[in-house]
Short mmCIF file of C-alpha atoms in Angstrom, two decimals:
data_model
loop_
_atom_site.label_atom_id
_atom_site.label_comp_id
_atom_site.label_asym_id
_atom_site.label_seq_id
_atom_site.Cartn_x
_atom_site.Cartn_y
_atom_site.Cartn_z
CA MET A 17 -0.04 0.04 0.01
CA PRO A 18 1.52 3.41 -0.90
CA ASP A 19 2.21 5.71 1.87
CA ARG A 20 -0.58 8.16 1.67
CA THR A 21 1.31 10.90 3.63
CA THR A 22 3.67 11.06 0.65
CA MET A 23 0.76 12.04 -1.65
CA PRO A 24 0.20 15.66 -0.62
CA ASP A 25 -2.99 17.55 -1.08
CA ARG A 26 -2.98 20.32 -3.35
CA THR A 27 -2.35 23.07 -1.16
CA THR A 28 -3.95 26.56 -1.40
CA MET A 29 -0.57 28.10 -0.34
CA PRO A 30 2.39 26.61 -2.29
CA TYR A 31 5.27 26.08 0.30
CA THR A 32 8.81 27.13 -0.14
CA GLU A 33 11.16 24.54 -1.89
CA PHE A 34 13.67 24.17 0.54
CA GLN A 35 17.25 22.41 0.02
CA THR A 36 17.34 20.33 3.45
CA LEU A 37 13.64 20.02 4.37
CA LYS A 38 10.43 18.92 2.42
CA LEU A 39 7.01 20.66 3.48
CA HIS A 40 3.71 19.32 2.41
CA ARG A 41 0.04 19.32 3.68
CA ARG A 42 -2.11 16.22 3.82
CA GLY A 43 -5.73 17.21 4.99
CA PRO A 44 -5.41 19.28 8.16
CA VAL A 45 -1.70 18.12 8.65
CA GLY A 46 1.54 19.95 7.73
CA TRP A 47 4.34 17.84 7.25
CA LEU A 48 7.99 19.02 7.91
CA LEU A 49 10.40 16.29 6.96
CA PHE A 50 14.37 16.54 7.62
CA ASN A 51 15.73 15.71 4.22
CA ARG A 52 19.35 14.99 4.37
CA PRO A 53 19.20 11.12 4.50
CA ASP A 54 22.69 10.75 3.35
CA SER A 55 24.00 12.62 6.43
CA LEU A 56 21.59 11.10 8.72
CA ASN A 57 19.64 14.33 8.79
CA ALA A 58 22.36 16.20 10.36
CA MET A 59 21.76 19.93 10.59
CA ASN A 60 24.19 22.10 8.70
CA ALA A 61 23.88 25.55 8.35
CA GLY A 62 21.38 25.54 5.51
CA MET A 63 18.94 23.51 7.36
CA ARG A 64 19.23 25.61 10.70
CA ALA A 65 18.18 28.82 8.68
CA GLU A 66 15.74 26.92 6.56
CA LEU A 67 13.96 25.38 9.69
CA ALA A 68 13.27 29.06 11.14
CA ASP A 69 11.17 29.66 8.01
CA ALA A 70 9.59 26.24 7.61
CA TRP A 71 8.18 26.34 11.24
CA LEU A 72 6.51 29.85 10.49
CA GLU A 73 5.29 28.61 7.20
CA LEU A 74 3.19 25.90 8.47
CA ASP A 75 1.93 27.86 11.79
CA ARG A 76 0.74 30.72 9.36
CA ASP A 77 -0.99 28.42 6.95
CA PRO A 78 -4.67 28.60 7.69
CA ASP A 79 -5.29 24.93 6.36
CA VAL A 80 -2.75 23.45 8.73
CA ARG A 81 -4.24 22.65 12.22
CA VAL A 82 -1.38 20.19 13.45
CA ILE A 83 2.16 19.96 12.48
CA VAL A 84 4.04 16.54 12.15
CA HIS A 85 7.89 16.21 11.71
CA THR A 86 9.91 13.19 11.06
CA GLY A 87 13.02 12.26 9.01
CA GLU A 88 13.66 10.88 5.53
CA GLY A 89 15.84 7.70 5.54
CA ARG A 90 17.03 5.50 8.59
CA ALA A 91 17.47 8.45 10.95
CA PHE A 92 15.26 10.90 12.59
CA GLN A 93 17.94 13.62 13.43
CA THR A 94 21.46 13.39 14.59
CA GLY A 95 22.15 17.04 15.52
CA VAL A 96 24.71 19.39 14.01
CA ASP A 97 26.45 18.26 10.84
CA VAL A 98 29.89 17.30 12.13
CA ALA A 99 31.24 17.00 8.55
CA GLU A 100 30.56 20.62 7.81
CA LEU A 101 32.23 21.66 11.16
CA ALA A 102 35.31 19.57 10.23
CA THR A 103 35.76 20.89 6.76
CA ASP A 104 34.44 24.55 6.30
CA GLY A 105 36.95 26.30 8.43
CA LEU A 106 34.24 27.78 10.62
CA GLY A 107 33.50 24.94 12.81
CA MET A 108 31.36 25.91 15.95
CA GLU A 109 32.56 29.44 15.67
CA ARG A 110 29.60 30.31 13.16
CA TYR A 111 27.13 29.31 16.06
CA ARG A 112 29.08 31.04 18.85
CA ALA A 113 27.60 34.69 18.66
CA ASP A 114 23.84 33.32 18.24
CA LEU A 115 24.46 30.95 21.38
CA GLU A 116 25.90 33.77 23.60
CA ALA A 117 23.10 35.89 22.55
CA TYR A 118 20.63 32.93 22.93
CA ASP A 119 19.03 33.72 19.54
CA LEU A 120 17.95 30.46 18.25
CA HIS A 121 15.37 29.64 15.66
CA PHE A 122 15.37 25.84 14.62
CA THR A 123 12.65 24.33 16.98
CA ALA A 124 9.02 24.78 16.99
CA TRP A 125 9.38 26.13 20.65
CA GLN A 126 12.07 28.63 19.77
CA GLN A 127 9.70 29.83 16.88
CA GLN A 128 6.83 29.91 19.47
CA VAL A 129 4.77 27.82 16.92
CA SER A 130 1.18 28.08 18.33
CA LYS A 131 -0.21 24.92 16.59
CA PRO A 132 0.29 21.33 18.19
CA VAL A 133 3.66 20.02 17.16
CA ILE A 134 4.13 15.99 16.81
CA ALA A 135 7.52 14.60 16.44
CA ALA A 136 7.47 11.15 14.86
CA VAL A 137 10.88 9.65 15.63
CA ASN A 138 11.64 7.24 12.58
CA GLY A 139 15.15 6.21 13.36
CA ILE A 140 18.23 7.06 15.36
CA CYS A 141 17.87 10.46 17.18
CA ALA A 142 21.32 11.50 18.46
CA GLY A 143 22.77 14.67 20.17
CA GLY A 144 21.07 17.80 18.84
CA GLY A 145 18.49 15.74 17.72
CA PHE A 146 16.85 15.68 21.20
CA HIS A 147 16.14 19.50 20.47
CA TRP A 148 13.19 18.33 18.45
CA VAL A 149 12.17 15.80 20.72
CA SER A 150 12.30 17.93 23.73
CA ASP A 151 10.61 20.88 22.04
CA ALA A 152 7.72 18.88 20.36
CA ASP A 153 4.32 18.72 22.16
CA VAL A 154 3.64 15.03 21.43
CA VAL A 155 6.48 12.39 20.46
CA ILE A 156 5.77 9.12 19.05
CA ALA A 157 8.18 6.56 17.64
CA ALA A 158 9.20 3.78 15.57
CA THR A 159 9.94 0.61 17.37
CA THR A 160 13.21 0.49 15.93
CA ALA A 161 14.11 4.00 17.05
CA GLU A 162 17.20 4.56 19.13
CA PHE A 163 18.37 7.59 21.32
CA THR A 164 21.89 8.54 22.31
CA GLU A 165 23.60 11.72 23.56
CA PRO A 166 27.06 11.69 22.18
CA HIS A 167 27.98 15.27 22.93
CA VAL A 168 30.39 14.64 25.89
CA SER A 169 32.19 11.94 23.84
CA VAL A 170 33.45 14.33 21.69
CA GLY A 171 34.10 17.14 24.10
CA GLN A 172 30.86 19.04 23.48
CA VAL A 173 28.77 20.44 26.29
CA VAL A 174 25.19 19.18 25.86
CA ALA A 175 22.70 21.18 27.92
CA MET A 176 19.84 23.03 26.07
CA GLU A 177 18.09 19.99 24.67
CA SER A 178 18.94 17.82 27.80
CA ILE A 179 17.46 20.62 29.89
CA GLY A 180 14.38 20.70 27.89
CA LEU A 181 14.08 16.65 28.29
CA LEU A 182 14.31 16.70 31.99
CA ARG A 183 11.40 19.00 32.62
CA LYS A 184 9.46 16.23 30.66
CA MET A 185 10.80 13.05 31.78
CA PRO A 186 12.62 11.40 34.73
CA PHE A 187 16.00 13.20 35.57
CA GLU A 188 18.09 10.25 35.89
CA ALA A 189 17.64 8.90 32.52
CA VAL A 190 18.50 12.27 31.02
CA MET A 191 21.58 12.63 33.15
CA ARG A 192 22.76 8.90 32.36
CA MET A 193 22.49 9.56 28.60
CA ALA A 194 24.19 12.80 28.71
CA LEU A 195 27.23 11.46 31.02
CA VAL A 196 27.49 8.34 29.21
CA GLY A 197 27.70 9.63 25.72
CA ARG A 198 28.08 7.66 22.68
CA HIS A 199 28.79 4.67 24.84
CA GLU A 200 25.01 3.72 25.13
CA ARG A 201 21.81 3.83 23.40
CA MET A 202 18.40 3.94 24.72
CA SER A 203 15.88 1.82 23.07
CA ALA A 204 12.38 2.89 21.71
CA GLN A 205 10.83 0.66 24.44
CA ARG A 206 12.51 2.27 27.43
CA ALA A 207 11.81 5.70 26.07
CA TYR A 208 8.29 4.64 26.04
CA GLU A 209 8.29 3.39 29.51
CA LEU A 210 9.82 6.46 30.73
CA GLY A 211 7.27 8.65 29.06
CA MET A 212 9.75 10.28 26.62
CA VAL A 213 7.42 9.12 23.79
CA SER A 214 3.69 8.23 24.17
CA GLN A 215 3.38 5.47 21.50
CA LEU A 216 5.46 3.03 19.56
CA VAL A 217 4.57 1.86 15.93
CA PRO A 218 6.22 -0.46 13.54
CA PRO A 219 8.51 1.53 11.22
CA ASP A 220 6.63 1.15 8.18
CA GLN A 221 3.49 2.34 9.82
CA LEU A 222 4.96 5.42 11.61
CA ARG A 223 3.73 8.04 9.00
CA ASP A 224 0.31 6.71 9.09
CA ALA A 225 0.04 6.65 12.73
CA ALA A 226 1.31 10.25 13.09
CA GLN A 227 -1.20 11.40 10.54
CA GLU A 228 -3.86 9.57 12.31
CA LEU A 229 -2.92 11.15 15.71
CA ALA A 230 -2.71 14.41 14.19
CA GLU A 231 -6.34 14.31 12.63
CA LYS A 232 -7.66 13.30 16.22
CA ILE A 233 -5.69 16.39 17.52
CA ALA A 234 -7.01 18.70 14.54
CA ARG A 235 -10.76 17.82 15.64
CA ASN A 236 -10.32 20.26 18.60
CA SER A 237 -10.50 23.91 18.75
CA PRO A 238 -7.45 25.67 17.65
CA ALA A 239 -7.77 28.60 19.77
CA ALA A 240 -8.37 26.37 22.88
CA MET A 241 -5.23 24.30 22.13
CA ALA A 242 -3.02 27.09 21.47
CA ALA A 243 -3.96 28.60 24.95
CA THR A 244 -3.50 25.01 26.43
CA LYS A 245 0.05 24.84 24.94
CA ARG A 246 0.99 28.30 26.39
CA ALA A 247 -0.25 27.20 29.66
CA LEU A 248 1.57 23.89 29.87
CA TRP A 249 4.83 25.23 28.38
CA GLY A 250 4.59 28.33 30.63
CA ALA A 251 4.33 25.98 33.63
CA LEU A 252 7.89 24.52 32.91
CA GLU A 253 9.03 28.12 33.68
CA THR A 254 7.99 28.77 37.32
CA GLY A 255 6.72 27.16 40.41
CA LEU A 256 3.37 25.46 40.93
CA THR A 257 1.47 28.53 42.09
CA GLU A 258 2.67 31.14 39.87
CA ALA A 259 2.14 28.56 36.85
CA CYS A 260 -1.69 28.16 37.81
CA ARG A 261 -1.98 32.07 38.02
CA GLN A 262 -0.56 32.47 34.70
CA GLY A 263 -2.53 29.37 33.35
CA ALA A 264 -5.80 31.11 34.74
CA ARG A 265 -5.01 33.97 32.22
CA GLU A 266 -5.01 31.42 29.38
CA VAL A 267 -8.25 29.78 30.71
CA VAL A 268 -9.88 33.29 30.83
CA SER A 269 -8.61 34.08 27.45
CA VAL A 270 -10.74 32.15 25.24
CA TRP A 271 -13.85 33.01 27.15
CA GLY A 272 -16.41 34.38 24.69
CA HIS A 273 -14.41 32.93 21.85
CA PRO A 274 -16.86 31.66 19.09
CA ASP A 275 -15.49 28.23 19.75
CA GLN A 276 -17.05 27.93 23.04
CA ASP A 277 -20.51 28.01 21.51
CA GLU A 278 -19.62 25.94 18.41
CA GLY A 279 -18.15 22.95 20.36
CA PRO A 280 -21.32 22.28 22.59
CA ARG A 281 -23.46 23.08 19.67
CA ALA A 282 -21.74 20.68 17.26
CA PHE A 283 -21.91 17.98 19.99
CA ALA A 284 -25.62 18.23 20.60
CA GLU A 285 -26.22 18.23 16.82
CA LYS A 286 -23.96 15.27 16.52
CA ARG A 287 -21.84 16.82 13.93
CA GLU A 288 -18.08 17.94 13.68
CA PRO A 289 -17.55 21.56 14.88
CA ARG A 290 -16.64 24.21 12.59
CA TRP A 291 -13.87 26.10 14.50
CA ALA A 292 -12.99 29.54 13.89
CA GLU A 293 -9.92 30.14 11.75
CA PRO A 294 -6.97 29.96 13.85
CA GLU A 295 -4.86 33.22 14.31
CA ARG A 296 -0.99 33.14 14.92
CA ALA A 297 0.03 35.37 17.69
CA GLU A 298 3.15 36.89 16.57
CA PRO A 299 6.05 36.04 18.78
CA GLU A 300 7.15 38.06 21.64
CA ALA A 301 10.24 40.12 20.78
CA SER A 302 12.44 38.69 23.33
CA PRO A 303 14.27 35.50 21.52
CA ARG A 304 14.79 32.03 23.27
CA MET B 28 43.65 10.18 50.01
CA SER B 29 43.56 11.36 53.81
CA GLY B 30 42.11 8.07 55.37
CA PRO B 31 41.14 6.52 57.40
CA TYR B 32 37.37 7.50 57.39
CA ARG B 33 35.16 6.20 60.12
CA GLY B 34 32.32 3.92 58.96
CA LEU B 35 33.37 4.38 55.31
CA LEU B 36 35.65 2.67 53.06
CA VAL B 37 37.32 5.06 50.31
CA GLU B 38 39.06 3.17 47.48
CA ARG B 39 40.31 3.55 43.89
CA ASP B 40 39.97 0.97 41.31
CA GLY B 41 41.32 2.48 37.88
CA PRO B 42 39.28 5.51 36.92
CA VAL B 43 36.68 4.42 39.48
CA GLY B 44 36.74 5.87 42.98
CA TRP B 45 34.51 4.01 45.34
CA LEU B 46 32.52 5.39 48.55
CA ILE B 47 31.22 2.60 50.44
CA PHE B 48 29.13 2.57 53.77
CA ASP B 49 30.93 0.20 56.03
CA ARG B 50 28.83 -0.40 59.06
CA PRO B 51 26.77 -3.36 57.80
CA GLU B 52 26.07 -4.39 61.38
CA VAL B 53 23.46 -1.51 61.76
CA GLY B 54 22.30 -1.10 58.14
CA ASN B 55 25.15 1.18 57.21
CA ALA B 56 23.32 4.02 59.30
CA MET B 57 25.19 7.12 59.86
CA ASP B 58 26.68 7.72 63.29
CA ALA B 59 28.35 10.86 64.43
CA ALA B 60 31.79 9.85 63.23
CA MET B 61 30.51 8.78 59.68
CA LEU B 62 28.62 12.14 59.34
CA ALA B 63 31.81 13.79 60.28
CA ASP B 64 33.98 12.01 57.74
CA LEU B 65 31.40 12.01 54.92
CA PRO B 66 32.65 15.59 53.66
CA ARG B 67 36.23 14.46 53.68
CA ALA B 68 35.52 11.22 51.90
CA TRP B 69 33.57 13.05 49.00
CA ALA B 70 36.19 15.80 48.81
CA ASP B 71 39.08 13.35 48.60
CA LEU B 72 37.55 11.48 45.84
CA ASP B 73 36.40 14.67 43.90
CA ALA B 74 40.09 15.91 44.16
CA ASP B 75 41.81 12.77 43.25
CA PRO B 76 43.14 13.33 39.71
CA ASP B 77 42.96 9.70 38.93
CA VAL B 78 39.25 9.19 39.67
CA ARG B 79 36.95 10.11 36.88
CA VAL B 80 33.57 8.55 38.44
CA ILE B 81 32.48 7.99 41.86
CA VAL B 82 30.51 4.77 42.98
CA ASN B 83 28.75 5.12 46.09
CA THR B 84 27.29 1.45 47.48
CA GLY B 85 27.20 -0.14 50.90
CA ASN B 86 28.63 -3.25 52.64
CA GLY B 87 26.26 -6.06 53.76
CA PRO B 88 22.76 -6.39 52.85
CA ALA B 89 21.62 -2.91 53.11
CA PHE B 90 22.62 0.28 51.27
CA GLN B 91 21.83 2.91 53.71
CA THR B 92 19.11 3.28 56.38
CA GLY B 93 19.76 6.96 57.47
CA LEU B 94 20.86 8.38 60.80
CA ASP B 95 21.85 6.02 63.62
CA VAL B 96 19.18 7.34 66.09
CA ARG B 97 20.49 5.32 68.95
CA GLN B 98 24.02 6.30 68.70
CA LEU B 99 23.10 10.07 68.10
CA ALA B 100 20.74 10.00 71.02
CA GLY B 101 23.93 9.57 73.25
CA ASP B 102 25.94 12.05 71.51
CA ARG B 103 24.65 15.56 72.56
CA ASP B 104 27.17 17.44 70.58
CA ALA B 105 26.76 15.56 67.27
CA LEU B 106 22.86 15.64 67.39
CA ARG B 107 23.26 19.50 68.23
CA GLU B 108 25.42 19.93 65.14
CA GLN B 109 23.08 17.66 62.89
CA SER B 110 20.15 19.80 64.10
CA ARG B 111 21.77 22.95 63.48
CA ARG B 112 22.47 22.02 59.96
CA THR B 113 19.11 20.74 59.45
CA LYS B 114 17.53 23.96 60.39
CA ARG B 115 19.68 25.90 57.97
CA ALA B 116 19.35 23.45 55.25
CA ASP B 117 23.09 22.94 55.21
CA LEU B 118 23.51 19.31 55.35
CA ARG B 119 26.91 17.87 54.42
CA ILE B 120 25.88 14.30 53.68
CA SER B 121 25.39 13.52 49.97
CA ALA B 122 27.76 14.38 46.76
CA TRP B 123 25.27 17.25 45.96
CA HIS B 124 25.68 18.73 49.40
CA ASN B 125 29.36 18.57 49.22
CA HIS B 126 29.40 20.02 45.61
CA VAL B 127 31.22 17.14 44.02
CA GLY B 128 31.80 17.80 40.35
CA LYS B 129 32.54 14.31 39.21
CA PRO B 130 29.69 11.96 38.09
CA VAL B 131 28.31 10.08 41.02
CA ILE B 132 26.60 6.59 40.50
CA ALA B 133 24.52 5.25 43.48
CA ALA B 134 24.70 1.43 43.34
CA VAL B 135 21.87 0.54 45.56
CA ASN B 136 22.80 -2.88 47.07
CA GLY B 137 19.97 -3.22 49.42
CA VAL B 138 17.35 -1.26 51.34
CA CYS B 139 17.54 2.32 51.33
CA ALA B 140 15.49 4.01 53.91
CA GLY B 141 15.03 7.39 55.51
CA GLY B 142 18.02 9.50 55.18
CA GLY B 143 19.55 6.94 52.93
CA LEU B 144 17.50 8.47 50.23
CA HIS B 145 19.63 11.44 50.20
CA PHE B 146 22.28 9.30 48.32
CA VAL B 147 19.66 8.45 45.67
CA ALA B 148 17.90 11.67 45.30
CA ASP B 149 21.48 13.40 45.05
CA ALA B 150 23.21 10.89 42.80
CA ASP B 151 23.51 11.65 39.03
CA ILE B 152 22.86 8.00 38.08
CA ALA B 153 21.27 5.24 40.12
CA ILE B 154 21.17 1.48 39.81
CA ALA B 155 19.84 -1.15 41.98
CA ALA B 156 20.31 -4.57 42.93
CA GLU B 157 17.26 -6.90 42.57
CA ARG B 158 16.85 -7.00 46.34
CA ALA B 159 17.02 -3.29 46.98
CA ALA B 160 13.78 -1.43 48.21
CA PHE B 161 13.12 2.02 49.15
CA LEU B 162 11.25 3.41 51.93
CA ASP B 163 10.87 6.56 54.18
CA PRO B 164 10.11 5.72 57.80
CA HIS B 165 10.35 9.45 59.20
CA VAL B 166 6.61 9.93 59.66
CA SER B 167 6.05 6.60 61.60
CA LEU B 168 8.56 7.97 63.90
CA GLY B 169 7.14 11.35 64.46
CA GLN B 170 9.53 12.95 62.10
CA ALA B 171 8.91 15.22 59.04
CA SER B 172 10.78 14.28 55.89
CA ALA B 173 11.60 16.88 53.45
CA PHE B 174 15.07 17.26 51.74
CA GLU B 175 15.37 13.63 50.34
CA LEU B 176 11.58 13.62 48.96
CA ILE B 177 11.98 17.07 47.44
CA GLY B 178 15.14 15.90 45.64
CA LEU B 179 13.42 12.56 44.68
CA ALA B 180 10.35 14.45 43.39
CA ARG B 181 12.19 16.53 41.06
CA ARG B 182 13.67 13.59 39.52
CA GLY B 183 10.37 11.99 38.14
CA ALA B 184 6.73 11.35 39.03
CA VAL B 185 5.68 12.87 42.24
CA GLU B 186 2.82 10.50 43.56
CA PRO B 187 5.22 7.59 44.23
CA VAL B 188 7.43 9.93 46.33
CA MET B 189 4.41 11.25 48.16
CA ARG B 190 3.36 7.79 48.82
CA ILE B 191 6.57 6.52 50.35
CA GLY B 192 6.59 9.87 52.38
CA LEU B 193 3.09 9.23 54.00
CA THR B 194 3.16 5.46 54.33
CA GLY B 195 6.41 5.66 56.18
CA ARG B 196 7.78 2.30 57.56
CA HIS B 197 4.47 0.40 56.38
CA GLU B 198 5.28 0.22 52.68
CA ARG B 199 8.23 -0.42 50.55
CA LEU B 200 8.90 0.58 46.88
CA SER B 201 10.68 -2.28 45.20
CA ALA B 202 13.47 -2.11 42.66
CA ALA B 203 11.36 -3.28 39.79
CA ARG B 204 8.91 -0.27 40.50
CA ALA B 205 11.89 2.19 40.83
CA TYR B 206 12.88 1.12 37.44
CA GLU B 207 9.56 1.39 35.97
CA LEU B 208 9.31 5.02 37.33
CA GLY B 209 12.93 6.05 36.18
CA LEU B 210 14.23 6.69 39.49
CA VAL B 211 16.74 3.94 38.83
CA SER B 212 18.09 2.93 35.06
CA ALA B 213 18.93 -0.67 35.58
CA VAL B 214 18.08 -3.32 38.12
CA VAL B 215 20.83 -5.95 38.27
CA PRO B 216 21.82 -9.15 40.14
CA ASP B 217 25.35 -7.48 41.22
CA ALA B 218 25.14 -3.77 41.74
CA ARG B 219 28.93 -3.24 42.06
CA ALA B 220 29.71 -5.13 38.85
CA ALA B 221 27.10 -2.95 36.82
CA ALA B 222 28.11 0.18 38.34
CA ARG B 223 31.68 -0.33 37.68
CA GLU B 224 30.99 -1.22 33.95
CA LEU B 225 28.92 1.97 33.67
CA ALA B 226 31.49 4.04 35.40
CA GLU B 227 34.13 2.75 32.87
CA LYS B 228 31.92 3.98 30.05
CA ILE B 229 31.50 7.56 31.53
CA ALA B 230 35.33 7.57 32.30
CA ARG B 231 35.96 7.48 28.53
CA ASN B 232 34.54 11.17 28.13
CA PRO B 233 36.69 14.11 28.58
CA PRO B 234 36.34 14.99 32.38
CA GLU B 235 36.12 18.67 31.87
CA THR B 236 33.09 18.27 29.50
CA VAL B 237 31.46 15.73 31.69
CA ARG B 238 31.83 18.11 34.58
CA LEU B 239 30.11 21.03 32.82
CA VAL B 240 27.47 18.76 31.61
CA LYS B 241 26.59 17.45 35.22
CA GLN B 242 26.76 21.09 36.58
CA GLN B 243 24.11 22.57 33.89
CA LEU B 244 21.77 19.90 34.34
CA TRP B 245 21.80 20.25 37.97
CA ARG B 246 21.56 23.97 37.69
CA ALA B 247 18.55 23.43 35.46
CA LEU B 248 16.65 22.02 38.46
CA GLU B 249 16.92 25.63 39.97
CA LEU B 250 15.46 27.89 37.23
CA GLY B 251 12.73 27.92 34.75
CA LEU B 252 13.14 26.44 31.18
CA THR B 253 14.10 29.56 29.42
CA ALA B 254 16.29 30.78 31.97
CA ALA B 255 18.10 27.46 32.34
CA ARG B 256 18.50 27.12 28.71
CA ARG B 257 19.80 30.78 28.24
CA GLU B 258 22.53 30.17 30.84
CA ALA B 259 23.44 26.76 29.30
CA ALA B 260 23.78 28.25 25.78
CA VAL B 261 26.27 30.95 26.96
CA ILE B 262 28.29 28.07 28.71
CA ALA B 263 28.44 25.93 25.86
CA ALA B 264 29.36 28.99 23.41
CA ARG B 265 32.42 29.56 25.80
CA SER B 266 33.51 26.09 26.10
CA PRO B 267 36.24 25.30 23.93
CA LEU B 268 36.15 21.79 21.89
CA ALA B 269 38.04 19.39 24.33
CA ALA B 270 38.47 16.57 21.73
CA PRO B 271 39.09 16.20 17.96
CA ALA B 272 35.87 16.70 16.12
CA PRO B 273 34.60 13.48 14.36
CA ALA B 274 34.59 13.50 10.62
CA SER B 275 30.90 12.12 9.93
CA GLN B 276 27.77 11.56 11.71
CA GLN B 277 28.68 7.88 11.62
CA GLU B 278 31.71 8.31 13.28
CA LEU B 279 29.98 10.74 15.87
CA LEU B 280 27.80 7.90 16.92
CA GLY B 281 30.63 5.60 16.86
CA GLU B 282 29.40 3.65 13.99
CA PRO B 283 31.65 2.47 10.95
CA PRO B 284 32.04 5.43 8.62
CA CYS B 285 30.97 3.60 5.55
CA ARG B 286 27.35 3.52 4.64
#
């Protein structure tokens, strides 16, 4: 059976032709594929720049309600492209200023994407690849996926992606991966047990499963989901009481929204709701 | 090393430093002497240039069962010192209390009770023997429990931590359940052998980088997500490459370079 997710809908908004990524839409689902399979989808400077635009394109497309990202080939993502670092004379220097200024734009979280984001981990996820696991809202994985954090083994400090992970799953597992480096890999099964991913799927069914999950999520109110996302990610920033205070603001923010009439009405009339067109709130000025 | 240490064995074996509780006749409980010597034991292992990773375990059937209440009841000075430190939240028991910079593996060889939980809550990595079990009898003795449980609750699911805090001595969390919850990353027949193998893997990584990673991940428990990441980004930007860069993603992963 052909993989239906590779047969995109005609989109009302043609996407940019990227060098390192593929974008398409299938129904309400916007797909973002890492497309450097020969380099295990490593992020080179080009991909880093393209990701910043790709997230915003999908977030702004009114026909997209949920975003799924995955990788072409055997890897999901293996972090910064070490071959480029080794050969172009710039090495990590090219990123130093952005890091010092904390001016990063390659994940959905960094780009303050308002729509739900599902990461579908199709194969190995290594090092910087954890950025997209830690910064996704929902993560599913192929049963054959593997996770490893080689940064320390090559003398690099891993931090931002591990810090994201340790807000979302047990600390010990994150610290163990960070300290053991490339000398160990975590199985998809253990990632599932620890709650790093919520569903395991045979590799040939991963994209269909991601599409199916995304379509479920797409049945919910976009405005309500955007506010829920802000409340839950915001809660990772503060203590419990303060998070609830800020969460209250999000709850109240959707009061009076047309979706709050439409939801119950559709339920009573036994039909799918017709939600208001989502609006992307433009990101705050402060970078993250 | 500036031994001997009372109630503790401090040893080195290759790149692995061992801090072993050695009062097996009382479940390795901490008496005044052990409490007094723990800071020096941690500091000596942390300062020893040949030690890359520290493993913490116990002799005998228990791992650690907390304060030796009977001994301390008869040692007024030690009791006063401990009370003072508790009031100020200024304990000197665990690696974290003593600002150890090297990775610490808790190899929980048996029962871990009450104050013994400090050594799990404050370890970087924890593994357990099959016979290990976790409990916090404080409330069954009329004592409040705080530091150990707060530390554990930061490491994963909160409900199981609250449960051991409130059930006191009347319930134990098994090693198998601790593994399911991610409080430990392995349950093994022989905790020492498994810890040594794990420590040797970590010891292959450059020590300065390992130290920075450990520091940043613990620091992240003090801050909100964005603030923690911002600090970490600056540290990453300022840390020089301590090892030659690999030539390909495959080499980075320790795979053969050919496709």
